[in-house]
DNA sequence: GTACATCTTTACCGTACGGTACATAAGTAA
DNA sequence: TTACTTATGTACCGTACGGTAAAGATGTAC
């Protein structure tokens, strides 16, 4: 992806590539793939266009990098949630931390998997598909964990891991939409707590 | 909005304005405001650009018309739901019909209030704000209805109409995201049914 | 120093965008 | 027929987009 072959020769890069990537991630999360222009990106990074292209390739490749970075962070959160001891604890962790992260005042509101490209023109169709895949994988991991929970007996025999996972994912994406509307952490937390009432006993 | 002053004089319009508006609505719902180009619109309508501008004004005004049309349909569904007799029945109606409408095979997937402009560039910022307002109004109507339900005694005294309304809205928006991922009515229905487990008894 | 590699700057490319001027076609009114 | 009104088709406008060519700047290796 990036050049592993970075000999010490040549003019050194004048900007920190990870800082630039974080800037790109912020913008993509806030305005989506199509809504973020190259001028937005270079301006926010404080560099010129060819520097961006030399470092990352084209816009699509830059998004790919930013998405990977986001996905890495996301999976830290996800893993932590899925490592909880019971199905109920997993659900609590997922929803309450979603509320916290999606409305983090330090970051753009909402989830990149949703905000990145929910509805878009033909030029971003492949990005949209990729985000659909990411969302699907998240849901799949939750489903696997809940299947185990059911096998472990900390979910009733009548409970459906697939339905519960789909429900949790839906609430998380719904909270993302609400976060993008400017709702606070407290408001999202109440949604999470209400959703948890649906958990089978 | 449209010209009431339509004397029988002058060359008659060669296309049906409501059909054209429906076409616009479909496109905006599928690709969002920014993702839908004037060429997409005129091509799908089978007319030329000046005809579109003469009939609707600019792109923004056309979106406004399409949004109004969508909102009219939406409020039929919403009113029907809010007219149910109990809080529980309202919630059921809202969620189950959301599932049905959001994944309608005859229409683009998802809700225009969400898909229209969730994350976008500066040029669509006002559209985004407007959709936030629409979502807020929907939630407010649900909240009002649930307050009445509580007063009527068909919600427990401990229940929070505001929290329940926010929860219902979140699930509906989450289902919209899932619908945009291509999930079927059946899958969305299971989400709705799972969500209903959270309803206070 | 010289050679070499890489990044940066400026200036530009083609394309697609939203929007419009203008001449003409197609209807009604007299 | 003539005048008038409105919609249409063509051809175009300026701007912003994603992307790049080419020349100069800045480092390392010798």
Coordinates of C-alpha atoms (C1' of nucleotides) in Angstrom, one line a residue:
Chain A
X1 CA 0.0 0.0 0.0
X2 CA 2.5 2.6 1.2
X3 CA 6.1 2.5 0.1
X4 CA 7.9 0.1 2.4
X5 CA 11.0 1.0 0.2
X6 CA 11.7 4.3 1.9
X7 CA 15.4 4.8 1.5
X8 CA 16.7 7.8 3.3
X9 CA 17.5 9.5 -0.1
X10 CA 15.5 12.2 -1.8
X11 CA 13.8 15.2 -0.5
X12 CA 12.0 14.4 2.8
X13 CA 8.3 14.7 3.0
X14 CA 7.3 18.1 4.5
X15 CA 4.2 16.7 6.3
X16 CA 3.4 13.9 8.6
X17 CA 1.5 11.3 6.5
X18 CA -0.5 10.0 9.5
X19 CA -1.6 13.4 10.5
X20 CA -2.7 14.0 6.9
X21 CA -4.5 10.7 6.9
X22 CA -6.4 11.7 10.1
X23 CA -7.3 15.0 8.4
X24 CA -8.7 13.1 5.4
X25 CA -10.6 10.7 7.8
X26 CA -12.2 13.7 9.6
X27 CA -13.3 15.2 6.3
X28 CA -14.6 12.0 4.8
X29 CA -16.5 11.3 8.0
X30 CA -18.0 14.8 8.0
X31 CA -18.9 15.3 4.3
X32 CA -18.8 11.8 2.8
X33 CA -16.7 10.6 -0.1
X34 CA -18.4 12.6 -2.8
X35 CA -18.9 15.7 -0.6
X36 CA -15.2 16.0 0.1
X37 CA -13.3 17.6 -2.7
X38 CA -9.6 17.4 -3.4
X39 CA -9.4 21.1 -2.6
X40 CA -11.0 20.5 0.8
X41 CA -8.4 17.8 1.5
X42 CA -5.3 19.7 0.4
X43 CA -6.4 22.9 2.1
X44 CA -7.1 21.1 5.4
X45 CA -3.8 19.2 5.1
X46 CA -1.8 22.3 4.2
X47 CA -0.2 20.7 1.1
X48 CA -0.5 20.9 -2.6
X49 CA -2.3 18.4 -4.8
X50 CA 0.7 16.6 -6.3
X51 CA 2.0 16.0 -2.8
X52 CA -1.2 14.3 -1.9
X53 CA -1.1 12.2 -5.1
X54 CA 2.5 11.2 -4.5
X55 CA 1.8 10.1 -1.0
X56 CA -1.6 8.3 -1.4
X57 CA -2.4 7.9 -5.1
X58 CA -5.8 9.1 -6.2
X59 CA -8.8 10.2 -4.2
X60 CA -10.2 6.7 -4.1
X61 CA -6.9 5.3 -2.7
X62 CA -6.8 8.0 -0.1
X63 CA -10.3 7.1 1.0
X64 CA -9.2 3.5 1.1
X65 CA -6.4 4.4 3.5
X66 CA -8.6 6.5 5.7
X67 CA -11.2 3.8 5.8
X68 CA -8.6 1.2 6.8
X69 CA -7.5 3.5 9.6
X70 CA -11.0 4.0 10.8
X71 CA -11.7 0.4 10.5
X72 CA -8.7 -0.4 12.7
X73 CA -10.0 1.9 15.4
X74 CA -13.5 0.5 15.0
X75 CA -12.4 -3.0 15.5
X76 CA -10.6 -2.1 18.7
X77 CA -14.0 -0.9 20.0
X78 CA -15.8 -3.9 18.5
X79 CA -13.4 -6.5 19.9
X80 CA -13.6 -5.0 23.3
X81 CA -17.4 -5.2 23.1
X82 CA -17.4 -8.8 21.9
X83 CA -15.1 -9.9 24.6
X84 CA -17.6 -9.2 27.3
X85 CA -18.7 -12.2 29.2
X86 CA -22.4 -12.4 28.4
X87 CA -24.6 -11.6 25.4
X88 CA -26.3 -9.0 27.5
X89 CA -23.0 -7.4 28.4
X90 CA -21.9 -7.4 24.8
X91 CA -25.1 -5.6 23.8
X92 CA -24.6 -3.0 26.5
X93 CA -21.0 -2.4 25.6
X94 CA -21.9 -2.1 21.9
X95 CA -24.7 0.3 22.3
X96 CA -23.4 2.5 25.1
X97 CA -20.0 2.9 23.5
X98 CA -21.6 3.6 20.1
X99 CA -23.5 6.4 21.8
X100 CA -20.3 7.7 23.2
X101 CA -18.2 7.4 20.0
X102 CA -20.8 8.6 17.5
X103 CA -21.4 11.8 19.3
X104 CA -17.8 12.5 20.4
X105 CA -17.4 16.2 20.5
X106 CA -13.8 15.8 19.4
X107 CA -14.7 14.1 16.2
X108 CA -17.2 14.4 13.3
X109 CA -20.5 13.0 14.2
X110 CA -21.6 9.6 12.9
X111 CA -20.0 6.5 11.6
X112 CA -17.8 6.5 8.5
X113 CA -19.4 3.2 7.4
X114 CA -22.7 5.1 7.2
X115 CA -21.7 8.7 6.4
X116 CA -19.1 7.8 3.8
X117 CA -21.4 7.0 1.0
X118 CA -25.0 6.1 1.8
X119 CA -26.6 7.5 -1.3
X120 CA -24.4 8.7 -4.1
X121 CA -23.8 9.1 -7.8
X122 CA -22.3 6.5 -10.1
X123 CA -18.7 7.8 -9.4
X124 CA -18.9 6.7 -5.8
X125 CA -20.9 3.5 -6.3
X126 CA -17.9 1.3 -5.6
X127 CA -17.3 3.1 -2.3
X128 CA -20.9 2.6 -1.4
X129 CA -20.6 -1.1 -2.0
X130 CA -17.5 -1.3 0.0
X131 CA -19.1 0.4 3.0
X132 CA -22.0 -2.0 2.7
X133 CA -19.5 -4.8 3.0
X134 CA -17.9 -3.2 6.0
X135 CA -21.3 -2.9 7.7
X136 CA -22.1 -6.5 6.8
X137 CA -18.9 -7.7 8.3
X138 CA -19.5 -5.9 11.6
X139 CA -22.9 -7.4 11.8
X140 CA -21.5 -10.8 11.1
X141 CA -19.0 -10.6 13.9
X142 CA -21.8 -9.6 16.3
X143 CA -23.9 -12.5 15.1
X144 CA -21.1 -15.0 15.6
X145 CA -20.6 -13.7 19.1
X146 CA -24.3 -14.0 19.9
X147 CA -24.4 -17.5 18.5
X148 CA -21.7 -18.5 20.9
X149 CA -23.7 -16.7 23.7
X150 CA -26.6 -18.9 22.9
X151 CA -24.5 -22.0 22.9
X152 CA -23.1 -20.9 26.2
X153 CA -26.6 -20.7 27.5
X154 CA -26.6 -17.0 28.4
X155 CA -29.3 -16.4 25.8
X156 CA -32.6 -18.1 26.0
X157 CA -33.2 -20.9 23.5
X158 CA -35.9 -18.9 21.8
X159 CA -33.6 -16.0 21.1
X160 CA -32.3 -15.5 17.5
X161 CA -28.7 -14.4 17.3
X162 CA -29.2 -13.3 13.8
X163 CA -32.2 -11.1 14.6
X164 CA -30.5 -9.7 17.7
X165 CA -27.4 -8.8 15.7
X166 CA -29.5 -7.2 13.0
X167 CA -31.4 -5.2 15.6
X168 CA -28.2 -4.1 17.3
X169 CA -26.7 -3.0 14.0
X170 CA -29.9 -1.1 13.1
X171 CA -29.9 0.8 16.4
X172 CA -26.2 1.6 15.9
X173 CA -26.8 3.0 12.4
X174 CA -29.9 4.8 13.6
X175 CA -27.8 6.4 16.3
X176 CA -25.3 7.4 13.6
X177 CA -28.0 9.2 11.7
X178 CA -29.2 10.9 14.9
X179 CA -25.6 11.9 15.7
X180 CA -25.3 13.5 12.3
X181 CA -28.4 15.5 13.2
X182 CA -26.4 16.9 16.1
X183 CA -27.9 14.9 19.0
X184 CA -25.8 14.8 22.1
X185 CA -24.2 11.8 23.8
X186 CA -26.8 11.9 26.5
X187 CA -29.6 11.7 24.0
X188 CA -28.0 8.8 22.2
X189 CA -27.3 7.1 25.5
X190 CA -31.0 7.1 26.3
X191 CA -31.7 5.5 22.9
X192 CA -29.2 2.8 23.7
X193 CA -30.7 2.2 27.1
X194 CA -34.2 2.0 25.7
X195 CA -33.0 -0.4 23.0
X196 CA -31.5 -2.6 25.7
X197 CA -35.0 -3.2 27.1
X198 CA -35.5 -5.4 24.1
X199 CA -32.8 -7.8 25.3
X200 CA -34.2 -11.3 26.0
X201 CA -34.2 -12.3 29.6
Chain B
X1 CA -45.2 27.3 -5.8
X2 CA -46.4 26.2 -9.3
X3 CA -48.0 28.6 -11.6
X4 CA -51.7 28.8 -10.6
X5 CA -52.0 31.3 -13.5
X6 CA -52.1 28.7 -16.3
X7 CA -54.3 30.2 -19.0
X8 CA -54.9 28.0 -21.9
X9 CA -52.7 30.1 -24.1
X10 CA -49.2 29.3 -25.2
X11 CA -47.6 26.1 -26.3
X12 CA -48.7 23.2 -24.0
X13 CA -46.2 21.3 -21.9
X14 CA -45.1 18.1 -23.6
X15 CA -44.7 16.1 -20.4
X16 CA -46.7 15.4 -17.2
X17 CA -45.3 17.5 -14.4
X18 CA -46.3 15.1 -11.7
X19 CA -44.8 12.1 -13.5
X20 CA -41.6 14.2 -13.9
X21 CA -41.7 15.0 -10.2
X22 CA -42.0 11.3 -9.3
X23 CA -39.1 10.6 -11.5
X24 CA -37.1 13.2 -9.6
X25 CA -38.2 11.8 -6.3
X26 CA -37.0 8.4 -7.3
X27 CA -33.6 9.7 -8.3
X28 CA -33.1 11.8 -5.2
X29 CA -34.1 9.0 -3.0
X30 CA -31.7 6.6 -4.7
X31 CA -28.7 8.8 -5.2
X32 CA -29.2 11.7 -2.9
X33 CA -29.3 15.4 -3.7
X34 CA -25.7 15.8 -4.6
X35 CA -25.4 12.4 -6.3
X36 CA -28.2 13.2 -8.7
X37 CA -27.1 15.4 -11.6
X38 CA -29.2 17.6 -13.8
X39 CA -28.3 15.2 -16.7
X40 CA -29.6 12.3 -14.7
X41 CA -32.8 14.1 -14.1
X42 CA -33.5 15.3 -17.6
X43 CA -32.5 12.0 -19.1
X44 CA -34.8 10.1 -16.8
X45 CA -37.6 12.5 -17.5
X46 CA -37.0 12.5 -21.2
X47 CA -36.9 16.3 -21.4
X48 CA -34.3 19.0 -22.0
X49 CA -32.8 21.2 -19.4
X50 CA -34.7 24.4 -20.1
X51 CA -38.0 22.5 -19.9
X52 CA -37.0 21.4 -16.4
X53 CA -36.0 24.9 -15.4
X54 CA -39.1 26.4 -16.8
X55 CA -41.3 24.0 -14.9
X56 CA -39.5 23.8 -11.5
X57 CA -36.9 26.5 -11.2
X58 CA -33.4 25.4 -10.3
X59 CA -32.2 22.0 -8.9
X60 CA -32.8 23.1 -5.3
X61 CA -36.4 24.1 -6.0
X62 CA -37.0 20.8 -7.8
X63 CA -35.7 18.9 -4.8
X64 CA -38.0 21.0 -2.6
X65 CA -41.0 20.0 -4.7
X66 CA -40.0 16.3 -4.6
X67 CA -39.4 16.5 -0.9
X68 CA -42.8 18.0 -0.4
X69 CA -44.4 15.3 -2.4
X70 CA -42.5 12.6 -0.4
X71 CA -43.4 14.3 2.8
X72 CA -47.1 14.2 1.9
X73 CA -46.9 10.5 1.3
X74 CA -44.9 10.1 4.5
X75 CA -47.4 11.9 6.6
X76 CA -50.2 9.7 5.4
X77 CA -48.3 6.7 6.7
X78 CA -47.4 8.6 9.9
X79 CA -50.9 9.8 10.6
X80 CA -52.2 6.3 10.1
X81 CA -49.7 5.0 12.6
X82 CA -50.4 7.7 15.2
X83 CA -54.1 7.1 15.0
X84 CA -53.8 3.6 16.4
X85 CA -55.5 3.2 19.7
X86 CA -52.6 2.4 22.1
X87 CA -49.0 3.4 22.4
X88 CA -48.0 -0.2 21.7
X89 CA -50.2 -0.3 18.5
X90 CA -48.6 3.0 17.4
X91 CA -45.2 1.6 17.7
X92 CA -46.1 -1.6 15.9
X93 CA -47.6 0.3 13.1
X94 CA -44.7 2.6 12.8
X95 CA -42.0 -0.1 12.8
X96 CA -43.7 -2.7 10.7
X97 CA -44.8 -0.3 8.0
X98 CA -41.4 1.3 8.0
X99 CA -40.0 -2.2 7.2
X100 CA -42.5 -2.6 4.4
X101 CA -42.1 0.9 2.9
X102 CA -38.3 1.2 3.2
X103 CA -37.6 -2.1 1.4
X104 CA -40.5 -1.7 -1.1
X105 CA -39.3 -3.5 -4.3
X106 CA -41.2 -0.9 -6.4
X107 CA -39.2 2.0 -5.0
X108 CA -35.7 3.0 -4.2
X109 CA -34.6 1.7 -0.8
X110 CA -34.5 3.9 2.2
X111 CA -36.0 7.1 3.4
X112 CA -35.6 10.4 1.5
X113 CA -35.2 12.2 4.9
X114 CA -32.1 10.1 5.4
X115 CA -30.8 9.3 1.9
X116 CA -31.3 12.8 0.6
X117 CA -28.3 14.4 2.2
X118 CA -26.8 12.7 5.3
X119 CA -23.2 13.8 4.7
X120 CA -22.4 16.3 1.9
X121 CA -20.4 19.2 0.7
X122 CA -21.1 22.8 1.4
X123 CA -23.3 23.1 -1.7
X124 CA -25.9 20.8 -0.1
X125 CA -25.6 21.9 3.5
X126 CA -28.9 23.7 3.5
X127 CA -30.6 20.6 2.1
X128 CA -29.0 18.6 4.9
X129 CA -30.3 21.0 7.5
X130 CA -33.7 20.8 6.0
X131 CA -33.8 17.0 6.2
X132 CA -32.6 17.2 9.8
X133 CA -35.6 19.4 10.4
X134 CA -38.0 17.0 8.7
X135 CA -36.6 14.1 10.8
X136 CA -37.0 16.2 13.9
X137 CA -40.6 17.0 13.1
X138 CA -41.5 13.3 12.6
X139 CA -39.9 12.5 15.9
X140 CA -41.8 15.3 17.6
X141 CA -45.1 14.0 16.3
X142 CA -44.4 10.6 17.6
X143 CA -43.4 12.0 21.0
X144 CA -46.6 14.0 21.2
X145 CA -48.6 10.9 20.5
X146 CA -46.8 9.0 23.1
X147 CA -47.2 11.7 25.7
X148 CA -50.9 11.4 25.1
X149 CA -50.6 7.6 25.4
X150 CA -49.0 8.1 28.8
X151 CA -51.7 10.5 29.9
X152 CA -54.3 7.9 28.7
X153 CA -52.6 5.4 30.9
X154 CA -51.7 2.9 28.1
X155 CA -48.0 3.5 28.9
X156 CA -46.6 2.8 32.4
X157 CA -45.9 5.8 34.6
X158 CA -42.2 5.0 34.4
X159 CA -42.1 5.1 30.6
X160 CA -40.5 8.2 28.9
X161 CA -42.4 9.3 25.8
X162 CA -39.4 11.3 24.6
X163 CA -37.0 8.3 25.0
X164 CA -39.4 5.9 23.3
X165 CA -39.9 8.3 20.4
X166 CA -36.2 8.8 20.0
X167 CA -35.8 5.0 20.1
X168 CA -38.5 4.4 17.5
X169 CA -37.0 7.1 15.2
X170 CA -33.5 5.6 15.6
X171 CA -34.7 2.1 14.7
X172 CA -36.5 3.6 11.7
X173 CA -33.4 5.4 10.5
X174 CA -31.3 2.3 11.1
X175 CA -33.7 0.3 9.0
X176 CA -33.4 2.9 6.3
X177 CA -29.6 2.4 6.3
X178 CA -30.1 -1.4 6.2
X179 CA -32.6 -1.0 3.4
X180 CA -30.0 0.9 1.4
X181 CA -27.7 -2.0 1.9
X182 CA -30.2 -4.1 0.1
X183 CA -31.8 -6.0 3.0
X184 CA -35.2 -7.4 2.3
X185 CA -38.6 -6.6 3.8
X186 CA -38.4 -9.8 5.8
X187 CA -35.1 -8.9 7.3
X188 CA -36.3 -5.5 8.2
X189 CA -39.5 -6.9 9.7
X190 CA -37.5 -9.1 12.0
X191 CA -35.6 -6.0 13.2
X192 CA -38.9 -4.2 13.8
X193 CA -40.2 -7.2 15.8
X194 CA -37.1 -7.4 17.9
X195 CA -37.3 -3.7 18.6
X196 CA -40.9 -4.1 19.8
X197 CA -39.6 -6.3 22.5
X198 CA -38.3 -3.1 24.1
X199 CA -41.8 -1.7 24.5
X200 CA -42.8 -1.2 28.1
X201 CA -45.5 -3.4 29.5
Chain C
dG1 C1' 32.0 19.3 -4.7
dT2 C1' 28.8 16.0 -8.2
dA3 C1' 25.2 12.6 -9.0
dC4 C1' 21.0 10.9 -7.8
dA5 C1' 16.5 10.4 -5.7
dT6 C1' 12.4 12.2 -4.0
dC7 C1' 9.2 15.8 -2.8
dT8 C1' 7.2 20.5 -3.7
dT9 C1' 5.4 24.3 -6.5
dT10 C1' 3.1 26.3 -10.3
dA11 C1' 0.5 26.0 -13.9
dC12 C1' -2.3 23.5 -16.5
dC13 C1' -5.5 19.5 -18.7
dG14 C1' -10.1 17.5 -20.0
dT15 C1' -14.6 16.7 -18.2
dA16 C1' -18.9 17.2 -15.8
dC17 C1' -21.4 20.2 -13.2
dG18 C1' -25.5 23.7 -12.6
dG19 C1' -27.5 27.1 -15.2
dT20 C1' -29.0 30.2 -19.4
dA21 C1' -29.6 33.0 -24.2
dC22 C1' -31.8 32.6 -28.1
dA23 C1' -34.3 31.2 -31.9
dT24 C1' -38.2 28.3 -33.1
dA25 C1' -42.3 25.4 -32.5
dA26 C1' -47.1 24.9 -31.0
dG27 C1' -50.9 26.2 -29.0
dT28 C1' -55.0 30.2 -28.0
dA29 C1' -57.5 34.7 -29.0
dA30 C1' -59.0 38.3 -32.3
Chain D
dT1 C1' -54.3 35.7 -40.9
dT2 C1' -52.1 38.0 -37.4
dA3 C1' -50.8 38.8 -32.7
dC4 C1' -49.5 36.8 -28.5
dT5 C1' -48.1 33.5 -25.1
dT6 C1' -45.6 29.7 -23.5
dA7 C1' -42.7 25.5 -24.1
dT8 C1' -39.1 23.4 -26.7
dG9 C1' -34.3 22.2 -28.8
dT10 C1' -29.7 23.7 -29.6
dA11 C1' -25.8 25.5 -28.3
dC12 C1' -23.4 27.7 -25.0
dC13 C1' -21.6 30.0 -20.3
dG14 C1' -18.5 30.0 -16.1
dT15 C1' -17.0 27.2 -12.5
dA16 C1' -15.4 23.3 -9.9
dC17 C1' -14.1 18.9 -10.2
dG18 C1' -10.3 15.0 -10.2
dG19 C1' -5.9 14.5 -12.0
dT20 C1' -1.1 15.6 -14.1
dA21 C1' 3.4 17.7 -16.7
dA22 C1' 7.3 20.0 -15.9
dA23 C1' 10.7 22.5 -13.5
dG24 C1' 12.8 23.6 -9.2
dA25 C1' 13.9 22.6 -4.2
dT26 C1' 16.0 19.6 -0.7
dG27 C1' 17.7 15.8 1.1
dT28 C1' 21.4 11.4 0.9
dA29 C1' 25.6 8.9 -1.1
dC30 C1' 29.9 9.2 -3.1

